[in-house]
PDB file of N, CA and C in Angstrom:
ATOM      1  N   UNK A   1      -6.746 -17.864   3.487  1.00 50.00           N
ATOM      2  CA  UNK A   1      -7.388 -16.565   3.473  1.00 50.00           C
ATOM      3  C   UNK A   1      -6.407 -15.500   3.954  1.00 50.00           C
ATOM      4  N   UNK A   2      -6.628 -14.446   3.217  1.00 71.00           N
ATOM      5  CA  UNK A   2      -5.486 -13.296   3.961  1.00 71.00           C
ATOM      6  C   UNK A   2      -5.856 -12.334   4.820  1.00 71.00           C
ATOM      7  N   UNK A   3      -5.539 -11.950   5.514  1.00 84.00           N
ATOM      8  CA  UNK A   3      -5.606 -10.961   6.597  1.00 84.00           C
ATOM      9  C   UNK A   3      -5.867  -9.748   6.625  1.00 84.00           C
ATOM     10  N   UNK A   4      -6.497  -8.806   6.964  1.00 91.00           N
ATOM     11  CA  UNK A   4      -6.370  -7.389   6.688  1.00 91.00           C
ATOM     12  C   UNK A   4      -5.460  -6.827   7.589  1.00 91.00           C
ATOM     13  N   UNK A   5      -4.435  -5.887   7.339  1.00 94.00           N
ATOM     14  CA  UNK A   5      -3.446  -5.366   7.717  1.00 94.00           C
ATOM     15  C   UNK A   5      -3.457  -4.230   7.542  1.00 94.00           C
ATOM     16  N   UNK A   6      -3.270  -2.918   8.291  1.00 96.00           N
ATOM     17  CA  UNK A   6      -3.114  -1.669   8.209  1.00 96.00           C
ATOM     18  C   UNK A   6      -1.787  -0.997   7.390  1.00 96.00           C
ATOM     19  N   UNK A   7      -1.322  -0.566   6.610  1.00 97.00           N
ATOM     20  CA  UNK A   7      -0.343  -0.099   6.001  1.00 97.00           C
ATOM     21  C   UNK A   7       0.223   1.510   6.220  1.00 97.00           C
ATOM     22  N   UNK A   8       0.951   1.811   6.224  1.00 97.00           N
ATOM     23  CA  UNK A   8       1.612   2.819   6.730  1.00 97.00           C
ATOM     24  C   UNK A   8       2.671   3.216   6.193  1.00 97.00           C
ATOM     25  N   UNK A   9       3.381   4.751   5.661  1.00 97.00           N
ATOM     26  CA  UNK A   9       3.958   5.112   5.562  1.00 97.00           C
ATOM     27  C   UNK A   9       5.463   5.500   6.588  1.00 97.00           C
ATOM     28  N   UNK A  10       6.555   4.903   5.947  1.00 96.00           N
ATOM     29  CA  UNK A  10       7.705   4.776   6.818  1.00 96.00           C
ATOM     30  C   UNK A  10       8.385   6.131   6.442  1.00 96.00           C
ATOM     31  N   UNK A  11       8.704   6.924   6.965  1.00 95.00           N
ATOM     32  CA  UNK A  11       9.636   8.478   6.361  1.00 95.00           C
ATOM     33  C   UNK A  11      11.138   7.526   6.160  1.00 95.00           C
ATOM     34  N   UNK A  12      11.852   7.036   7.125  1.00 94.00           N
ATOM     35  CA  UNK A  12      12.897   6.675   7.592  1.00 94.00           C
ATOM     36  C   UNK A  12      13.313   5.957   6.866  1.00 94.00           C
ATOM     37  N   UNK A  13      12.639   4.799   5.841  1.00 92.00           N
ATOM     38  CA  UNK A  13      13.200   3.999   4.559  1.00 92.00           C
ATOM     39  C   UNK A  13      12.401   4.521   3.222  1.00 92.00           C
ATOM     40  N   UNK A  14      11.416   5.323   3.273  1.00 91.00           N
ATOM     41  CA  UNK A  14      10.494   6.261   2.168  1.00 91.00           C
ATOM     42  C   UNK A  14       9.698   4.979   1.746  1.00 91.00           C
ATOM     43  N   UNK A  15       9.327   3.839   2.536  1.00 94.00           N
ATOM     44  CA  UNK A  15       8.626   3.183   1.966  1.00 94.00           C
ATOM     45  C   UNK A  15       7.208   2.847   2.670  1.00 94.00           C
ATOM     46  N   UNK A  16       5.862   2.335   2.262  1.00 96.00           N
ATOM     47  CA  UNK A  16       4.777   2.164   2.768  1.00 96.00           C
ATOM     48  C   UNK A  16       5.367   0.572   3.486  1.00 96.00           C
ATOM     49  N   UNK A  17       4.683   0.334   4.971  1.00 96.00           N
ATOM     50  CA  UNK A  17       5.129  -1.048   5.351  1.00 96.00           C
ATOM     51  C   UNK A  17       3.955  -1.708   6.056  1.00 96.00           C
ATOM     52  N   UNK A  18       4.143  -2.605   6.128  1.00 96.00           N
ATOM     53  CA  UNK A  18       2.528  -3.898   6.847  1.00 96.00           C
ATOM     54  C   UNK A  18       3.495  -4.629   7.933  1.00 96.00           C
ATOM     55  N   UNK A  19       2.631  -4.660   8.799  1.00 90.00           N
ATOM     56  CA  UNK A  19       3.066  -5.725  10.142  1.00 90.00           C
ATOM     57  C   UNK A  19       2.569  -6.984   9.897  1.00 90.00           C
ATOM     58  N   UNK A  20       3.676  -7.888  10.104  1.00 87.00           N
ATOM     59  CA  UNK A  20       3.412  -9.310   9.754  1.00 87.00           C
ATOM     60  C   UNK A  20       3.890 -10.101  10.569  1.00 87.00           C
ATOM     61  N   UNK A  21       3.153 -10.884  11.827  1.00 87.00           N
ATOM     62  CA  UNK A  21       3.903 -11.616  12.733  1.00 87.00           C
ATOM     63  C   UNK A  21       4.709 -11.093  13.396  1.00 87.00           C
ATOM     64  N   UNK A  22       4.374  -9.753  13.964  1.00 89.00           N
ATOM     65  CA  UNK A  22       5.079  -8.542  14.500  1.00 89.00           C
ATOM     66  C   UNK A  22       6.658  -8.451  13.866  1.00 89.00           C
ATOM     67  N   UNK A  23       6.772  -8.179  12.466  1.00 93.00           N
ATOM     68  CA  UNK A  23       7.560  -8.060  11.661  1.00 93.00           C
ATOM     69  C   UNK A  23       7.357  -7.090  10.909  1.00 93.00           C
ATOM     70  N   UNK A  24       7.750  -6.083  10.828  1.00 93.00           N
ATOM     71  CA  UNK A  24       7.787  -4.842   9.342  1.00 93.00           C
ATOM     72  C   UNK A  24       8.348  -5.554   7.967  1.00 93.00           C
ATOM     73  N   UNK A  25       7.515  -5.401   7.285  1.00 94.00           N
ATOM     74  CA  UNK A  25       7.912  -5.426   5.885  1.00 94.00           C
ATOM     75  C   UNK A  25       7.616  -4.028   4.842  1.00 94.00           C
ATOM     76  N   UNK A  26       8.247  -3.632   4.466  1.00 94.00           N
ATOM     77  CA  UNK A  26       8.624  -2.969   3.066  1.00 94.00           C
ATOM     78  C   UNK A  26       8.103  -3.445   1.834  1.00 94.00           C
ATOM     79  N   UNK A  27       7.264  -2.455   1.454  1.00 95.00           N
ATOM     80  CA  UNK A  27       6.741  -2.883   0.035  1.00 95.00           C
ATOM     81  C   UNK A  27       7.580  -2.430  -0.857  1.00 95.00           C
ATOM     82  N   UNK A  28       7.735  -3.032  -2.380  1.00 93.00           N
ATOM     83  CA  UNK A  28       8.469  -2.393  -3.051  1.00 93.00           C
ATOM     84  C   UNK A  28       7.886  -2.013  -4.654  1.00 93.00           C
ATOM     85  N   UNK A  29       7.936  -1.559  -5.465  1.00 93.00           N
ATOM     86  CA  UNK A  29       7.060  -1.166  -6.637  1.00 93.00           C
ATOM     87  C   UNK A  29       6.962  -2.754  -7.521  1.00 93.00           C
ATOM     88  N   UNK A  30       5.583  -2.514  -7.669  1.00 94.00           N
ATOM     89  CA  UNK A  30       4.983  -3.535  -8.571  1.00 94.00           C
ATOM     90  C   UNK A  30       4.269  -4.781  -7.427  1.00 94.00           C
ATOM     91  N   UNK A  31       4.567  -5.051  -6.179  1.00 94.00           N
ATOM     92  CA  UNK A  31       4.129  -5.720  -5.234  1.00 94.00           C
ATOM     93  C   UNK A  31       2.913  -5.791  -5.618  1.00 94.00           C
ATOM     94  N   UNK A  32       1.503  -6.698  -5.762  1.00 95.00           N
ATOM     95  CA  UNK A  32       0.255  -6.652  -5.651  1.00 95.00           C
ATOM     96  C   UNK A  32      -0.487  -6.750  -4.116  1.00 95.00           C
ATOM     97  N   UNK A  33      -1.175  -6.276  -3.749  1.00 95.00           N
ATOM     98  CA  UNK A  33      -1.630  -6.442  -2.484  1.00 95.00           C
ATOM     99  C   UNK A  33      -3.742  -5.915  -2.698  1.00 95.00           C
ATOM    100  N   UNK A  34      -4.458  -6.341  -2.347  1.00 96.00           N
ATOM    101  CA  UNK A  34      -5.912  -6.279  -2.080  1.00 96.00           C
ATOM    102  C   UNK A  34      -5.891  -4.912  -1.316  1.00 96.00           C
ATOM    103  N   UNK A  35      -6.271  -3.901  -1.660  1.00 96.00           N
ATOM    104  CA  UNK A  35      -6.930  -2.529  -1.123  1.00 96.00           C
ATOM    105  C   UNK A  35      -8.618  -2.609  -1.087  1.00 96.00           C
ATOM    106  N   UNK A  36      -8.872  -2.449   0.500  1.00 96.00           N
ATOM    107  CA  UNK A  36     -10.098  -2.856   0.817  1.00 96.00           C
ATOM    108  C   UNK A  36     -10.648  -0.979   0.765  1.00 96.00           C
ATOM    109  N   UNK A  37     -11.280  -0.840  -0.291  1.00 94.00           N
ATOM    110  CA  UNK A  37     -12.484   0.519  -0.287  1.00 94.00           C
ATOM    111  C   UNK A  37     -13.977  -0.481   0.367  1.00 94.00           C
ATOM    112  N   UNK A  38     -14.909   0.512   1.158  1.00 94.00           N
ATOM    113  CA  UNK A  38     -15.987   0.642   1.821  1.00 94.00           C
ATOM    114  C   UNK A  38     -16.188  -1.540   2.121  1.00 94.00           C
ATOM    115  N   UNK A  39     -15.023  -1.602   2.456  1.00 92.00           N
ATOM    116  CA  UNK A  39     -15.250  -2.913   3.148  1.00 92.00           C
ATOM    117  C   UNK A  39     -14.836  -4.246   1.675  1.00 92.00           C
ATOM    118  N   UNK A  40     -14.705  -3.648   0.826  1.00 94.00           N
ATOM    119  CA  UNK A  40     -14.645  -4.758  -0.330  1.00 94.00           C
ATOM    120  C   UNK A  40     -13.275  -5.008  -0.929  1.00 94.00           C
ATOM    121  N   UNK A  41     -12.611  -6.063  -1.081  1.00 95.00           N
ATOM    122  CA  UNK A  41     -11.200  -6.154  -1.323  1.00 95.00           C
ATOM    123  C   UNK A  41     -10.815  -5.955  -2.850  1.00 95.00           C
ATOM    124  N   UNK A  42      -9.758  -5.209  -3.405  1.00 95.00           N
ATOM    125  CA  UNK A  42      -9.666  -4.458  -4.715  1.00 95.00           C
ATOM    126  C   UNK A  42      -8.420  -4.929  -5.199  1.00 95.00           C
ATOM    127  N   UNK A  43      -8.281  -5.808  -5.993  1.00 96.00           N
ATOM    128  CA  UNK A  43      -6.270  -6.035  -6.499  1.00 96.00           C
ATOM    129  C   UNK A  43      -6.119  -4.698  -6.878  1.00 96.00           C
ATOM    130  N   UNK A  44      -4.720  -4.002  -6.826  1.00 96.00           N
ATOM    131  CA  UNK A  44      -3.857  -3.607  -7.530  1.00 96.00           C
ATOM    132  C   UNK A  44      -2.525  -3.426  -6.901  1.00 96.00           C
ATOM    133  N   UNK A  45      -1.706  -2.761  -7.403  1.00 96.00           N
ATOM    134  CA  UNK A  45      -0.451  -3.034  -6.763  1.00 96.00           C
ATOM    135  C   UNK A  45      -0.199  -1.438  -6.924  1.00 96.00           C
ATOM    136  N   UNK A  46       1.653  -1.729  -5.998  1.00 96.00           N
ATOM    137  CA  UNK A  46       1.840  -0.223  -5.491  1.00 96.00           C
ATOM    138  C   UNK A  46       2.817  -0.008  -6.754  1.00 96.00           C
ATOM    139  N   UNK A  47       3.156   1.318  -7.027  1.00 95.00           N
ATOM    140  CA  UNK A  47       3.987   1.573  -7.746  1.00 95.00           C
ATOM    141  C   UNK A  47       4.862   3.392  -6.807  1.00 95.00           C
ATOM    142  N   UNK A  48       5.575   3.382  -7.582  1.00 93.00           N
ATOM    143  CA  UNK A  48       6.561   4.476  -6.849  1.00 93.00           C
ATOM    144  C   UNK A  48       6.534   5.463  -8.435  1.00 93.00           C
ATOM    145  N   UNK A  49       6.399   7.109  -8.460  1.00 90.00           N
ATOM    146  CA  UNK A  49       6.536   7.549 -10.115  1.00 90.00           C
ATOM    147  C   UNK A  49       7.024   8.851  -8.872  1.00 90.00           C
ATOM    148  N   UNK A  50       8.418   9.541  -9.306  1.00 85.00           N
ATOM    149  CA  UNK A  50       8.992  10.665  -9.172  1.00 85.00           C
ATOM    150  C   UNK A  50       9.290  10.942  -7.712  1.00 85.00           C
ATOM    151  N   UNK A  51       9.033  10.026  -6.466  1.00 84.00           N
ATOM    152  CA  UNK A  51       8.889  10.155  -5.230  1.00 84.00           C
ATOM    153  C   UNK A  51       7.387  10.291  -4.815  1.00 84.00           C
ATOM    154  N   UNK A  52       6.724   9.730  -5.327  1.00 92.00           N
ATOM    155  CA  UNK A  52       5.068   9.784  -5.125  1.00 92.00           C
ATOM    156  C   UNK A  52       4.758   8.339  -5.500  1.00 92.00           C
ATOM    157  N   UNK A  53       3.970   7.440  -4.371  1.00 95.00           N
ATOM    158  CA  UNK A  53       3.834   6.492  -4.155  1.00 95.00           C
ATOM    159  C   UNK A  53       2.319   6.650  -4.765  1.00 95.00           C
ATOM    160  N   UNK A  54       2.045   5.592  -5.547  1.00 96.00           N
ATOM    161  CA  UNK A  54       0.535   5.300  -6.075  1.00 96.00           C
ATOM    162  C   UNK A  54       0.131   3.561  -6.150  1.00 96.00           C
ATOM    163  N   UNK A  55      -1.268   3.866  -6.439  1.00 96.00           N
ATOM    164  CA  UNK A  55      -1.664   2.091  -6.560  1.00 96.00           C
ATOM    165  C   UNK A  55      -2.154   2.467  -7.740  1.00 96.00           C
ATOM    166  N   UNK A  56      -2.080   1.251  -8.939  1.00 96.00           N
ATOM    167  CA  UNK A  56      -2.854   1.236  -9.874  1.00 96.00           C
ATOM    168  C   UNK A  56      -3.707  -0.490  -9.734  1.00 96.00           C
ATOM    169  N   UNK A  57      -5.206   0.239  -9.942  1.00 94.00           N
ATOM    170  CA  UNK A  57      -5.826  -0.889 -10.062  1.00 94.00           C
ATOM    171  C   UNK A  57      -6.795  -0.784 -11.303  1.00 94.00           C
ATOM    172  N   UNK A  58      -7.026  -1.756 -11.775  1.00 88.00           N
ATOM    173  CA  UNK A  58      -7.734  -1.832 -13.240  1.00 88.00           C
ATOM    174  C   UNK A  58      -7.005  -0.311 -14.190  1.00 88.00           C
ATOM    175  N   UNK A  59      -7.558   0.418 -14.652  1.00 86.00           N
ATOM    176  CA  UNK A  59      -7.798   1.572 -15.069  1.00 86.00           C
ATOM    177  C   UNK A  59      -7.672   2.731 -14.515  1.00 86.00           C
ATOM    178  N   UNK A  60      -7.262   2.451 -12.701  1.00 93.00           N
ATOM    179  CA  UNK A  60      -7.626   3.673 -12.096  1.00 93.00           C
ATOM    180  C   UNK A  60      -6.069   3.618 -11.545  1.00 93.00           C
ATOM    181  N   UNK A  61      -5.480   4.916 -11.279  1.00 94.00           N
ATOM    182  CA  UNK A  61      -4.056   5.271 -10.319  1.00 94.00           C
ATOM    183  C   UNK A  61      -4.484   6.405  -9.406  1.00 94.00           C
ATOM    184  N   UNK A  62      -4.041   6.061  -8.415  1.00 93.00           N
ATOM    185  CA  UNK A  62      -4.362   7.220  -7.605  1.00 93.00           C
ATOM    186  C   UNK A  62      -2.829   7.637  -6.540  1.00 93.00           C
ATOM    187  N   UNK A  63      -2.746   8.659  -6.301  1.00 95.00           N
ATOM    188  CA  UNK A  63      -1.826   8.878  -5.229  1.00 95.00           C
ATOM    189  C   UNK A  63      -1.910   8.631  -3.852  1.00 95.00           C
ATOM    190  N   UNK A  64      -0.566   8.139  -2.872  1.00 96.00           N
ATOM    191  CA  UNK A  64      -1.015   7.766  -1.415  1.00 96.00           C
ATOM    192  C   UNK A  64      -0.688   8.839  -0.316  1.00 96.00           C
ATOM    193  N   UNK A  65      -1.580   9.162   0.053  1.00 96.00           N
ATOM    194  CA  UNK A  65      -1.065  10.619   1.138  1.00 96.00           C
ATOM    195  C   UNK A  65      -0.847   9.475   2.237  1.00 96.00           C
ATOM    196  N   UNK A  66       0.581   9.935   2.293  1.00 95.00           N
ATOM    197  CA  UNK A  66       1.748   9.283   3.783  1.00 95.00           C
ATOM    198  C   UNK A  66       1.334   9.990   4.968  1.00 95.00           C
ATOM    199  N   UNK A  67       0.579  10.698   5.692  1.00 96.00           N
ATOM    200  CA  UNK A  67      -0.447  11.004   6.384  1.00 96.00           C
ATOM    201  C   UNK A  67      -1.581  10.108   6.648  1.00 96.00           C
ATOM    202  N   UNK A  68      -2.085   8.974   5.866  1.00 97.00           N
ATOM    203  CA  UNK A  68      -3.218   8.177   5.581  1.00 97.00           C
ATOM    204  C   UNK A  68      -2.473   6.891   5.785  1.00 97.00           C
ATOM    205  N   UNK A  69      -3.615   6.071   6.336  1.00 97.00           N
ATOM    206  CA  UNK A  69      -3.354   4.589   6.691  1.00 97.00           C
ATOM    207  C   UNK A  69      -4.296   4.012   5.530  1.00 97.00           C
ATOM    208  N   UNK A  70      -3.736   2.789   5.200  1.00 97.00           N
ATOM    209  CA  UNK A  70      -4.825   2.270   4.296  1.00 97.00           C
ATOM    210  C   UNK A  70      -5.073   0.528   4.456  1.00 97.00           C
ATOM    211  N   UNK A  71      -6.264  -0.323   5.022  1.00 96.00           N
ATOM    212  CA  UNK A  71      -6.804  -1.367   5.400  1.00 96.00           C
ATOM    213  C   UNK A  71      -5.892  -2.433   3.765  1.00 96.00           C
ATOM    214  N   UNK A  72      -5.314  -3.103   4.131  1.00 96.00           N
ATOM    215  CA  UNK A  72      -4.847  -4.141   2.824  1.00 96.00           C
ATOM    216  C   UNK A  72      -4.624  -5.434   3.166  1.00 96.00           C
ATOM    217  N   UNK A  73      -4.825  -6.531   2.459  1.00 93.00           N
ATOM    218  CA  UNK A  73      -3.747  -7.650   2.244  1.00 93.00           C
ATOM    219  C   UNK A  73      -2.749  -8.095   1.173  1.00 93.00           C
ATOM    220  N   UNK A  74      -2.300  -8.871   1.950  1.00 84.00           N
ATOM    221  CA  UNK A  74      -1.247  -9.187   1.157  1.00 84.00           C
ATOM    222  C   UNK A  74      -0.681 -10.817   1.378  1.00 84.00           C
TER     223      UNK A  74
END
């Protein structure tokens, strides 16, 4: 079973990262990871388009405000 993990925007490598076994990891485009909306876990993965970090899942893309934490596994 996987874990829920808080994700976060890094300025310092421009990448979103998850704590793992008190370890930073770096996501990198195309990674899949579970985005939990109102408690329910969602595949899609991250992608990077022009310096704007997004997830596409099914049909839907949305942008990630690096200001915002977002609940995931991976």
């Amino acid at each position: 079973m996987r874990s829920k993990r808080t994700m976060r925007y890094d300025p310092t490598s421009d990448q979103w990262i998850v704590e793992l076994q008190g370890r930073r990891y770096g996501l990198n485009c195309g990674e899949t990871l579970n985005l939990y909306i109102d408690g329910e876990p969602v595949p899609c993965s991250v992608e990077l388009d022009r310096q704007k970090w997004y997830f596409i899942m099914k049909d839907i893309r949305f942008y990630l405000r690096e200001s915002d934490e977002y609940m995931v596994s991976i």
